[in-house]
Tab-separated table of C-alpha atoms in Angstrom:
chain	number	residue	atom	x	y	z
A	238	UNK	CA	207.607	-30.197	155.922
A	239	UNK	CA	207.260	-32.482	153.055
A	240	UNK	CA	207.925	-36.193	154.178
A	241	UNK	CA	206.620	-38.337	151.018
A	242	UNK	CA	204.452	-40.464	153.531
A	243	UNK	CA	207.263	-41.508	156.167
A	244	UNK	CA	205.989	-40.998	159.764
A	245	UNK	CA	207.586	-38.564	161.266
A	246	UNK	CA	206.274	-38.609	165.056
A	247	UNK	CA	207.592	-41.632	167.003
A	248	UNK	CA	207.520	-41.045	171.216
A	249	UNK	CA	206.943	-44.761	171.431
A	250	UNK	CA	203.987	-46.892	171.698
A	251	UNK	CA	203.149	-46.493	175.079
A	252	UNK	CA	199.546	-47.848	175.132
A	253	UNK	CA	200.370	-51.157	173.625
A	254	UNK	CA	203.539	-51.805	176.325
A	255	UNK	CA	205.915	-51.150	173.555
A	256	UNK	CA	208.208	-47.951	173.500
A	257	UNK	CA	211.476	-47.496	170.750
A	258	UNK	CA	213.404	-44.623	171.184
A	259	UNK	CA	216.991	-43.812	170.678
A	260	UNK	CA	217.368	-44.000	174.378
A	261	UNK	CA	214.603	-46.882	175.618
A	262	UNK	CA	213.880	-49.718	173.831
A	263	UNK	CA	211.597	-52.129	175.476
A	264	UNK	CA	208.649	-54.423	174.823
A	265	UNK	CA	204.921	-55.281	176.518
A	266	UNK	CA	205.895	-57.225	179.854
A	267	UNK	CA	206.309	-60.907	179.069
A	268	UNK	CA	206.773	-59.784	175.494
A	269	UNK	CA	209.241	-58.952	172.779
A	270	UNK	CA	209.990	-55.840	170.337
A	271	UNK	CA	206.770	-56.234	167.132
A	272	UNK	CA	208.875	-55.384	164.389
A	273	UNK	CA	205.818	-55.438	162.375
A	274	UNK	CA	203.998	-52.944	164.595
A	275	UNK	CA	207.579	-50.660	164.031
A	276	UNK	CA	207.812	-51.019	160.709
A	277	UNK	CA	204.431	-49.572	160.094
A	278	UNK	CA	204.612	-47.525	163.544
A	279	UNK	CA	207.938	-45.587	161.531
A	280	UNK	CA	206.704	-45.993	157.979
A	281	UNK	CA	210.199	-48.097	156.604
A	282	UNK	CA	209.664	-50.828	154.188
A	283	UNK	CA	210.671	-54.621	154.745
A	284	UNK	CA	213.611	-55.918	153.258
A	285	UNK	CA	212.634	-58.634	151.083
A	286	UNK	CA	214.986	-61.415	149.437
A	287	UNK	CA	214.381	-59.591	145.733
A	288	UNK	CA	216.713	-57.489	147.290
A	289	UNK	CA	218.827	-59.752	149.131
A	290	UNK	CA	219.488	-61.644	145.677
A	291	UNK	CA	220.068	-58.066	144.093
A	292	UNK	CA	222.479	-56.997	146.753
A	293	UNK	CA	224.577	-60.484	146.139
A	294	UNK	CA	224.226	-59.644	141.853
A	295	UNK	CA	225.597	-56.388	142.323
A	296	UNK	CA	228.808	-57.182	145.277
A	297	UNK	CA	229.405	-60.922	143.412
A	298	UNK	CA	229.432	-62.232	146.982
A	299	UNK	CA	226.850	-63.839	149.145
A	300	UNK	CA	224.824	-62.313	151.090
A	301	UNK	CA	225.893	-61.798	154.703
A	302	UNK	CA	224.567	-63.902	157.643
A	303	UNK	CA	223.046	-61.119	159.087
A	304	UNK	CA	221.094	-60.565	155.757
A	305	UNK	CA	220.361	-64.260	155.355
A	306	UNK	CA	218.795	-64.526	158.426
A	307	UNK	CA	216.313	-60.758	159.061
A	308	UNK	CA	219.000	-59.509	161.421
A	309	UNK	CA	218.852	-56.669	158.745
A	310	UNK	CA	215.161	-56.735	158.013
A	311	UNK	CA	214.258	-53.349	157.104
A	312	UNK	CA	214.763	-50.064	154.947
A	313	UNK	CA	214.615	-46.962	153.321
A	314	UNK	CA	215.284	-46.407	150.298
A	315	UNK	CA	217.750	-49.323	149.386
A	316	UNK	CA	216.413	-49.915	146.130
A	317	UNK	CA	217.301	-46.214	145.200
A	318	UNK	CA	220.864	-47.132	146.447
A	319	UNK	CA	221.433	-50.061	144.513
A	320	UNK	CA	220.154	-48.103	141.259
A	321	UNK	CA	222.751	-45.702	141.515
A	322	UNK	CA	225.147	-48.066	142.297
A	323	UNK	CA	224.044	-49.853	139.194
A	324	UNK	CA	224.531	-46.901	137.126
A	325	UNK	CA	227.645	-46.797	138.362
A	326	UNK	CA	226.964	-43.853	140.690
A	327	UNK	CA	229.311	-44.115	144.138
A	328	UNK	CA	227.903	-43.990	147.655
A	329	UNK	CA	229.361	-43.739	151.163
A	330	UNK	CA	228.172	-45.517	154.382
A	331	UNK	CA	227.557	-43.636	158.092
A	332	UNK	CA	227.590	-45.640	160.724
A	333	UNK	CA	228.367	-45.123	164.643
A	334	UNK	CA	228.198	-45.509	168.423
A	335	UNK	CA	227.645	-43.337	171.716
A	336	UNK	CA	230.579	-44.369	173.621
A	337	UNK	CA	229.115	-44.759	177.233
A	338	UNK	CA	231.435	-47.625	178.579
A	339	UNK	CA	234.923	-49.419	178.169
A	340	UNK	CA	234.390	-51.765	176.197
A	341	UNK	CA	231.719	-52.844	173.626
A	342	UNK	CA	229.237	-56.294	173.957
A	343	UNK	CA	228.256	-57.595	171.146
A	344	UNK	CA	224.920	-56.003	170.219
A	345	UNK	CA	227.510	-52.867	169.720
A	346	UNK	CA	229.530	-55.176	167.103
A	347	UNK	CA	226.523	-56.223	165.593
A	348	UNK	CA	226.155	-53.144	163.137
A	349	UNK	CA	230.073	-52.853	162.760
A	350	UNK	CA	230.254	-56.426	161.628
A	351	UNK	CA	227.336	-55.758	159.480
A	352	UNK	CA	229.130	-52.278	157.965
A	353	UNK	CA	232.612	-54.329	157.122
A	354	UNK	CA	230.687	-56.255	154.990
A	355	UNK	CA	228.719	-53.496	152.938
A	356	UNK	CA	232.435	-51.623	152.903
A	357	UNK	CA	233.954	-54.825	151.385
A	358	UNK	CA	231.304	-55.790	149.318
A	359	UNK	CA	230.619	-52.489	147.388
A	360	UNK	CA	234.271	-50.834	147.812
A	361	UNK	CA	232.937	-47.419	149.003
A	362	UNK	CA	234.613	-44.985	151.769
A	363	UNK	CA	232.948	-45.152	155.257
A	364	UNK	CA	232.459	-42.373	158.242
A	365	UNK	CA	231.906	-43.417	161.736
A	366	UNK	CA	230.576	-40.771	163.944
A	367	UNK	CA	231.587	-41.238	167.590
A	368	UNK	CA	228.798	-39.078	169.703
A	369	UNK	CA	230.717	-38.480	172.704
A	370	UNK	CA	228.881	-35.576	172.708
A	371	UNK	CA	225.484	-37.531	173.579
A	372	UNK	CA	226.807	-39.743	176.204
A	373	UNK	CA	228.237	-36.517	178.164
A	374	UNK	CA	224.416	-35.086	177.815
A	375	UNK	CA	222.466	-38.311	178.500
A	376	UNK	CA	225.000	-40.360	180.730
A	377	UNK	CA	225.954	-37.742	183.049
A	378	UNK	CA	229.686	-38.423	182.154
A	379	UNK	CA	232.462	-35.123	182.113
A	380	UNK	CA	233.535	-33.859	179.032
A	381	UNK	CA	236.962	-35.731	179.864
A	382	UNK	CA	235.945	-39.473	180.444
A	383	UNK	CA	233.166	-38.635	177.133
A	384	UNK	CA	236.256	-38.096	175.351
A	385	UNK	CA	238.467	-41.405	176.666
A	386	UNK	CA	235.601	-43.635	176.525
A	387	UNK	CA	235.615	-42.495	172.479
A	388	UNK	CA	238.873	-43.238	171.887
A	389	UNK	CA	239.035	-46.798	173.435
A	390	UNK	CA	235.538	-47.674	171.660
A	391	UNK	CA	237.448	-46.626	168.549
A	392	UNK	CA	240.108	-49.463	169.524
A	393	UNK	CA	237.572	-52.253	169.436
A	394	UNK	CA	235.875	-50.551	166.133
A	395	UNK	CA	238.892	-50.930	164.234
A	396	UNK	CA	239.631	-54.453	165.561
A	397	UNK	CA	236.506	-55.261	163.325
A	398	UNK	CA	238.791	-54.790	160.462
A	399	UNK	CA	237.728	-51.662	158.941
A	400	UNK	CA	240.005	-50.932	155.600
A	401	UNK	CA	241.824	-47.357	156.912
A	402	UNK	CA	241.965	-46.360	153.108
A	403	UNK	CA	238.492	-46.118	152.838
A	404	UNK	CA	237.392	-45.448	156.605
A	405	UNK	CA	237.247	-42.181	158.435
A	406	UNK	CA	236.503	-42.158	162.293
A	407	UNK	CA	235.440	-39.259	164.150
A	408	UNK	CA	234.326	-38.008	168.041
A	409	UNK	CA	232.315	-35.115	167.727
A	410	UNK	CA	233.983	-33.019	170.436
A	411	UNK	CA	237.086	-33.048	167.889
A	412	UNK	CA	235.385	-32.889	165.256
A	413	UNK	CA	232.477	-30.845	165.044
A	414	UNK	CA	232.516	-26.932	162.931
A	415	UNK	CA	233.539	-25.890	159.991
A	416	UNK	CA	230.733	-27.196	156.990
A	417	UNK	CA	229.477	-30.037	159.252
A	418	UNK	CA	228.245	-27.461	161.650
A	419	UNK	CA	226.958	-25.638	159.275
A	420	UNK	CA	225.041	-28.188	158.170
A	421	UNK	CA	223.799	-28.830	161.497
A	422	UNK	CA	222.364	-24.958	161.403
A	423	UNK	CA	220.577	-25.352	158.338
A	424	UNK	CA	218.893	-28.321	159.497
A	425	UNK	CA	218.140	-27.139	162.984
A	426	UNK	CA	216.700	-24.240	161.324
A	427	UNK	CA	214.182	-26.436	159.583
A	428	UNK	CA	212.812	-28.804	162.759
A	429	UNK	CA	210.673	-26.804	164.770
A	430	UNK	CA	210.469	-27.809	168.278
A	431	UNK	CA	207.171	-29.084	167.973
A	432	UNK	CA	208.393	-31.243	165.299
A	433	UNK	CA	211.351	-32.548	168.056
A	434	UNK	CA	209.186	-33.045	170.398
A	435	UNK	CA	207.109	-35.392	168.769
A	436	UNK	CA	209.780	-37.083	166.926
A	437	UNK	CA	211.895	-38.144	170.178
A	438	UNK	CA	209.598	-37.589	172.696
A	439	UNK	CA	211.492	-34.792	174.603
A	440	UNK	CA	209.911	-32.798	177.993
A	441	UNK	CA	209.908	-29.579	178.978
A	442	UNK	CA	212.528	-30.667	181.987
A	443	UNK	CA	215.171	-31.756	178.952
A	444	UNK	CA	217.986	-29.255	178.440
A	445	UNK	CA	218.069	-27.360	175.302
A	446	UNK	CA	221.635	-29.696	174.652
A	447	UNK	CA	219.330	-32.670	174.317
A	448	UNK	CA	216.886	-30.949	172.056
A	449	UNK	CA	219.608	-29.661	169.775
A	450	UNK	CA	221.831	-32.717	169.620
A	451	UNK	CA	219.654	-34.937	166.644
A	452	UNK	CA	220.992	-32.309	164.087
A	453	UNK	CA	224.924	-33.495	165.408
A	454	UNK	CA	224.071	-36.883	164.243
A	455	UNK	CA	221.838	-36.401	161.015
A	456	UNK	CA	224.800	-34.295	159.752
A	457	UNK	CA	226.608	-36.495	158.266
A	458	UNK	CA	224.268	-38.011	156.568
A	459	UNK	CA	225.383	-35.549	154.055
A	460	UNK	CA	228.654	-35.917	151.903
A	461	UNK	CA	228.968	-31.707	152.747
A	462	UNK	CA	229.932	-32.428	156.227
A	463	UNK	CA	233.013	-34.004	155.250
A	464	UNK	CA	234.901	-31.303	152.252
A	465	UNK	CA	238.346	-33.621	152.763
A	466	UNK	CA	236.787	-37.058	151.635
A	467	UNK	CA	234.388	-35.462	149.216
A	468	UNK	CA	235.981	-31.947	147.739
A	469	UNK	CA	233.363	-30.744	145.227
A	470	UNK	CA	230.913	-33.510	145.879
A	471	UNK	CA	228.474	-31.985	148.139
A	472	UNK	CA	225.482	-34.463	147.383
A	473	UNK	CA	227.024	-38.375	147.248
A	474	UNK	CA	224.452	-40.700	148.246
A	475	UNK	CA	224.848	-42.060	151.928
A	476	UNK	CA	223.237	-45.827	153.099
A	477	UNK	CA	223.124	-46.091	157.038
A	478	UNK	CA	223.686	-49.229	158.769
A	479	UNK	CA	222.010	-48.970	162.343
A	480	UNK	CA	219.837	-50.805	164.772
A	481	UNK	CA	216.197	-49.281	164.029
A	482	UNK	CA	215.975	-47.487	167.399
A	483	UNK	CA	218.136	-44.652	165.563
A	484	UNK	CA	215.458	-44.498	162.211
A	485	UNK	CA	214.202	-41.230	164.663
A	486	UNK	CA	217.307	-39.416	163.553
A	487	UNK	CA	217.347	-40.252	160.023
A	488	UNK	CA	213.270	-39.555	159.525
A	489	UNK	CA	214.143	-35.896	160.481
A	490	UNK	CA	217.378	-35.958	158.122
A	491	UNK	CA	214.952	-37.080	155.170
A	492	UNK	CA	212.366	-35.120	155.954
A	493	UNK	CA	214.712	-32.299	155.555
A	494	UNK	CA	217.316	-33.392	152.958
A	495	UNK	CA	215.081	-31.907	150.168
A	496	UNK	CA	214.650	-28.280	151.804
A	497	UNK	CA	218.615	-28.021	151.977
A	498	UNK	CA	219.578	-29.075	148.388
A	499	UNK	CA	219.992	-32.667	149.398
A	500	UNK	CA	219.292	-36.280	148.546
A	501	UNK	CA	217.638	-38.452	151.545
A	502	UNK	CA	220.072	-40.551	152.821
A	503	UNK	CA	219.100	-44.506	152.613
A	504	UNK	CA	218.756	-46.916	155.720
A	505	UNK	CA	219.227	-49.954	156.213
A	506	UNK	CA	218.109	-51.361	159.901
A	507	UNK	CA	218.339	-54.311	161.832
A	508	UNK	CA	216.351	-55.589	164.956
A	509	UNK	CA	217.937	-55.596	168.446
A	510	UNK	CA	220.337	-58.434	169.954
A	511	UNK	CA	218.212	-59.672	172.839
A	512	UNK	CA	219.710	-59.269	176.222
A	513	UNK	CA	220.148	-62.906	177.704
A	514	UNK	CA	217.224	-62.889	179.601
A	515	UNK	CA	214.868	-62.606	177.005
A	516	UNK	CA	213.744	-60.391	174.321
A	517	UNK	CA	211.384	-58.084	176.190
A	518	UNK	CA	214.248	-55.197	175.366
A	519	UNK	CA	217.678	-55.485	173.919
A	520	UNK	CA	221.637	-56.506	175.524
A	521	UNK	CA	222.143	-53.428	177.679
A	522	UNK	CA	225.421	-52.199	178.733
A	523	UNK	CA	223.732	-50.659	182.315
A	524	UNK	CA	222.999	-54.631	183.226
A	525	UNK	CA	226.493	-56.627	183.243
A	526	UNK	CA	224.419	-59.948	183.479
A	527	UNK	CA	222.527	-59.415	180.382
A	528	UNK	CA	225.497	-58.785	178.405
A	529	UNK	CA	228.352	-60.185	176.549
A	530	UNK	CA	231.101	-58.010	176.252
A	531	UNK	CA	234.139	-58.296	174.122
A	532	UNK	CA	236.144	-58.296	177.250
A	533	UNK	CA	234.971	-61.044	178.938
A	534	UNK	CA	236.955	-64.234	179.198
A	535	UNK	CA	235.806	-67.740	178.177
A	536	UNK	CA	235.040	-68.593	181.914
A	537	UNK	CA	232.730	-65.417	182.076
A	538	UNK	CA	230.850	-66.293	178.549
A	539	UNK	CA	230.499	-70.231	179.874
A	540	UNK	CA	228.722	-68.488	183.099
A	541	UNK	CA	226.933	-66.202	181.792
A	542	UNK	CA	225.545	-68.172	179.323
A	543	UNK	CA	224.904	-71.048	181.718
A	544	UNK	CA	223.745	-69.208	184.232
A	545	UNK	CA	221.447	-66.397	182.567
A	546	UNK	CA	220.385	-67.186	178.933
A	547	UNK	CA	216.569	-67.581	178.834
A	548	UNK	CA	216.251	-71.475	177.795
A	549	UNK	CA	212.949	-72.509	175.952
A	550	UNK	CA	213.640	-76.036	176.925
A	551	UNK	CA	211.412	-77.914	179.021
A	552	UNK	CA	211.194	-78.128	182.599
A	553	UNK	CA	212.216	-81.732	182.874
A	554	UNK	CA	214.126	-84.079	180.053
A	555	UNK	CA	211.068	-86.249	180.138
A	556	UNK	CA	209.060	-83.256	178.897
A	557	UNK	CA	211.611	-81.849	177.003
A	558	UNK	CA	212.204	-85.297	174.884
A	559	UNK	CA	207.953	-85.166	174.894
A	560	UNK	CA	206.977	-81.528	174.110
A	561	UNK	CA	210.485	-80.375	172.659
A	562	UNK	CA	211.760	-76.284	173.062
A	563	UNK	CA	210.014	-73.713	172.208
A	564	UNK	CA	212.305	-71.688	170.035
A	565	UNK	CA	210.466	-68.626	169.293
A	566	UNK	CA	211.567	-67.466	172.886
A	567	UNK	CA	215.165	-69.664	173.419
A	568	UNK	CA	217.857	-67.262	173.480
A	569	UNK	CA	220.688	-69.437	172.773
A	570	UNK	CA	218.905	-70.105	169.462
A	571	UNK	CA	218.611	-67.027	168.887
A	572	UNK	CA	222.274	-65.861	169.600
A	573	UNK	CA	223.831	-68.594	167.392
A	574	UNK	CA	221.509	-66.941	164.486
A	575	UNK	CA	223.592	-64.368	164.573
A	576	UNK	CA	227.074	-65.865	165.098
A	577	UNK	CA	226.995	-69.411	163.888
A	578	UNK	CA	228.123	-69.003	160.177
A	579	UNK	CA	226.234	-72.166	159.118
A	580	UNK	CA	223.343	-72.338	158.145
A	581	UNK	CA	223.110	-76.250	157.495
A	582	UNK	CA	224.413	-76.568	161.128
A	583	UNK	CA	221.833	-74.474	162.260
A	584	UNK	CA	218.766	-75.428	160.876
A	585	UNK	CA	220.021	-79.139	162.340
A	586	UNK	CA	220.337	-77.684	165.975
A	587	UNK	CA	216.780	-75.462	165.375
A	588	UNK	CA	215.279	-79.198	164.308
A	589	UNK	CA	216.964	-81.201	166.780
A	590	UNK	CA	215.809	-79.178	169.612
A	591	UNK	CA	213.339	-78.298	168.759
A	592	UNK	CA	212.217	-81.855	168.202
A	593	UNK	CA	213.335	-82.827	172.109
A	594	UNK	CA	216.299	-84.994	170.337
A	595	UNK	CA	218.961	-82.187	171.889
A	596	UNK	CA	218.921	-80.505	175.389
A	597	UNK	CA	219.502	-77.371	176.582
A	598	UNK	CA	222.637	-78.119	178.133
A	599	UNK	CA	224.147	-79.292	174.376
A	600	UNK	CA	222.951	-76.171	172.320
A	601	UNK	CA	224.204	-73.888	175.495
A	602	UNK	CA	227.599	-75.548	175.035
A	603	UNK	CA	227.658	-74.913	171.117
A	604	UNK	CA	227.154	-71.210	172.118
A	605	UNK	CA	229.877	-71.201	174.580
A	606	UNK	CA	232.381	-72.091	171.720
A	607	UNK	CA	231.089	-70.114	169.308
A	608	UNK	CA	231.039	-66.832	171.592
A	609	UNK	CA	234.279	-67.890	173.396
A	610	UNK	CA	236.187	-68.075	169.836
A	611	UNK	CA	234.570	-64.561	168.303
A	612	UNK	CA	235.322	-62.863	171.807
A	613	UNK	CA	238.857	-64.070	171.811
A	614	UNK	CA	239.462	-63.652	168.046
A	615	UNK	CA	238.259	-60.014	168.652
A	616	UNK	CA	240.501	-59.380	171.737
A	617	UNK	CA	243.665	-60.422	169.945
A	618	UNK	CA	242.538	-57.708	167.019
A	619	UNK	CA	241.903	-55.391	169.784
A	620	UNK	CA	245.451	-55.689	171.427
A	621	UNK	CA	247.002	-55.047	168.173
A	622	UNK	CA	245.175	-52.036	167.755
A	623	UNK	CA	247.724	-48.604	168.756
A	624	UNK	CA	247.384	-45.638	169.267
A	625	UNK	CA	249.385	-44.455	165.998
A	626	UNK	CA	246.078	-46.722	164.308
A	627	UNK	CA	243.662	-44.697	166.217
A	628	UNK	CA	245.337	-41.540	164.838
A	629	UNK	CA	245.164	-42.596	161.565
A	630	UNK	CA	241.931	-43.639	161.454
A	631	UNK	CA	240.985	-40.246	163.002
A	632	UNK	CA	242.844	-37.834	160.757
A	633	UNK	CA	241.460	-35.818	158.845
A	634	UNK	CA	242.522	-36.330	155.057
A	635	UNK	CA	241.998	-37.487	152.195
A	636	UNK	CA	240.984	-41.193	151.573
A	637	UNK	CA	243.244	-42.649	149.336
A	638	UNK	CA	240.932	-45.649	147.836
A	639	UNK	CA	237.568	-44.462	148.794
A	640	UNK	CA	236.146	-45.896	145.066
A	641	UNK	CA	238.284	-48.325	144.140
């Protein structure tokens, strides 16, 4: 299979401590995820501010936080994206989530906040692919809760404020046949098992369900899969917002794109939120403690963050006022660089701390309000959310304003 240099084999890189799947992400012990080691481990490109400025030419608006700041720090194909978009050729964004629990935290919101931006910014119809599917296989979960657990992630998906003229949301149990399954055919018939082996690192004691499940969520990374948005456009351009544990998927969908009649879809890929102890792996759903979720109340963020963020502070205020933090490993830092929205306010708490002029205790408590206000500005969108929204978000039709 032709692959125009990408690297298609991933497994992880065990003999280094460091291992990235779709299903396992976690670092050396007593380190954190090398983004440069992944970037050339999976063969993407860096996203550099050329682009950045290029993005905020193009959309007339400034470039989002999570841009601003490397949240969203690498890529394929971009460029190619913008080009198009440029020439006045349309796109669509693909985006999702495996819905394994009740509600999301916000490493889960992280790509969904991320996505209502691109939506808004370039005015271009969206698809979010809910793989209740996968979480049935990998979770152990019945068919039936697979299925629930969809719907009420889809409840705290739209409360990110997704435009429903533009956004399609599906669950593949519901979903899935028709020309999205055969697309999922053509491409299965194109990835040996060799080949999906060493791209997700699957044994001989994984069940064939496992094995044949990456060509359920590469599908619709072509405009094909979806003849009611895009009636006699089988080849729009797709970008993918996702974390870049999922670039596994999207390597295979590239690598085949070409052999089906297709163009590659582009990605666009951010690192992982940090769970609050530290950035050896990322906010885990399977560990309440290391997690915020979008359900917890302002007295659970305040302990939570009091109790378990990883604090680069010093050991005593004499020290600390001395030595100052140490940043680089300070997870309430690094939370409020993706949530505090300003960046002069930041850069003042980065120098006062890490100067020893502010404690630990102060830039916790900044966090606290920050989180507490998102969280409950997110629940109140959440309880307006019905299930006559859900429906219409999940029908099947034509999108009224996908290129306005």
């Amino acid at each position: 299979m032709e692959n125009d240099g990408e690297k298609m084999e991933v497994k992880g890189d065990e003999e280094n401590g460091q291992v990235v799947t779709p299903w396992e992400v976690s670092a050396k012990e007593g380190g954190k995820i090398d983004y440069d080691k992944l970037i050339d481990q999976f063969g993407c490109q860096r996203l550099d501010s050329t682009l950045i400025e290029r993005v905020e030419r193009l959309t007339g608006r400034p470039a989002h936080v999570f841009l601003r700041r490397g949240v969203f720090f690498a890529h394929r194909d971009l460029s190619e994206i913008l080009d198009a978009y440029e020439r006045g050729e349309k796109f669509y964004l693909y985006t999702g989530r495996g819905p394994s629990s009740e509600a999301l935290h916000l490493g889960h919101l992280v790509p969904f906040m991320f996505t209502k931006y691109l939506q808004d910014a370039f005015k271009v119809p969206l698809v979010i692919q809910l793989t209740d599917d996968e979480k049935c296989m990998w979770k152990n979960l019945s068919v039936e809760e697979s299925i629930r657990l969809a719907r009420e992630n889809a409840k705290d998906i739209i409360a990110c404020g997704f435009d429903v003229s533009r956004t399609f949301i599906f669950t593949d149990f519901n979903f899935v046949g028709g020309k999205f399954y055969q697309n999922m055919i053509k491409i299965a018939k194109c990835v040996t098992l060799n080949k999906v082996f060493g791209i997700f690192g699957f044994t001989n004691e994984d069940h064939i369900g496992k094995v044949f499940f990456p060509t359920t969520e590469a599908a619709p990374a072509f405009s094909s899969s979806f003849p009611h948005l895009f009636a006699g456009q089988d080849n729009v351009r797709c970008l993918i917002p996702c974390a870049i544990d999922q670039d596994p998927y999207f390597r295979m969908a590239r690598d085949v794109a070409p052999r089906i009649g297709y163009q590659k879809p582009a990605l666009i890929e951010s690192s992982f939120f940090p769970a609050l102890q530290g950035e050896a792996g990322k906010m885990s759903g399977s560990d309440p403690n290391s997690a915020i979720y979008v359900t917890d109340t302002a007295k659970d963020i305040k302990n939570k963050v009091n109790r378990y963020a990883f604090s680069g502070g010093q050991d005593s205020i004499e020290n600390h006022r001395k030595y100052g933090a140490n940043l680089e490993v300070d997870i309430p830092v690094k939370y409020l660089g993706f949530f505090l929205e300003d960046d002069a306010e930041l850069e003042h708490v980065k120098t006062e701390y890490g100067a020893g002029r502010m404690l630990t205790g102060e830039v916790k408590k900044r966090l606290i309000d920050v989180l507490s206000e998102m969280v409950e500005r997110h629940q109140r969108a959440r309880a307006a959310v019905t299930d006559e929204m859900v429906d219409a978000f999940m029908a099947a039709r034509p999108l009224p304003h996908m290129f306005d």
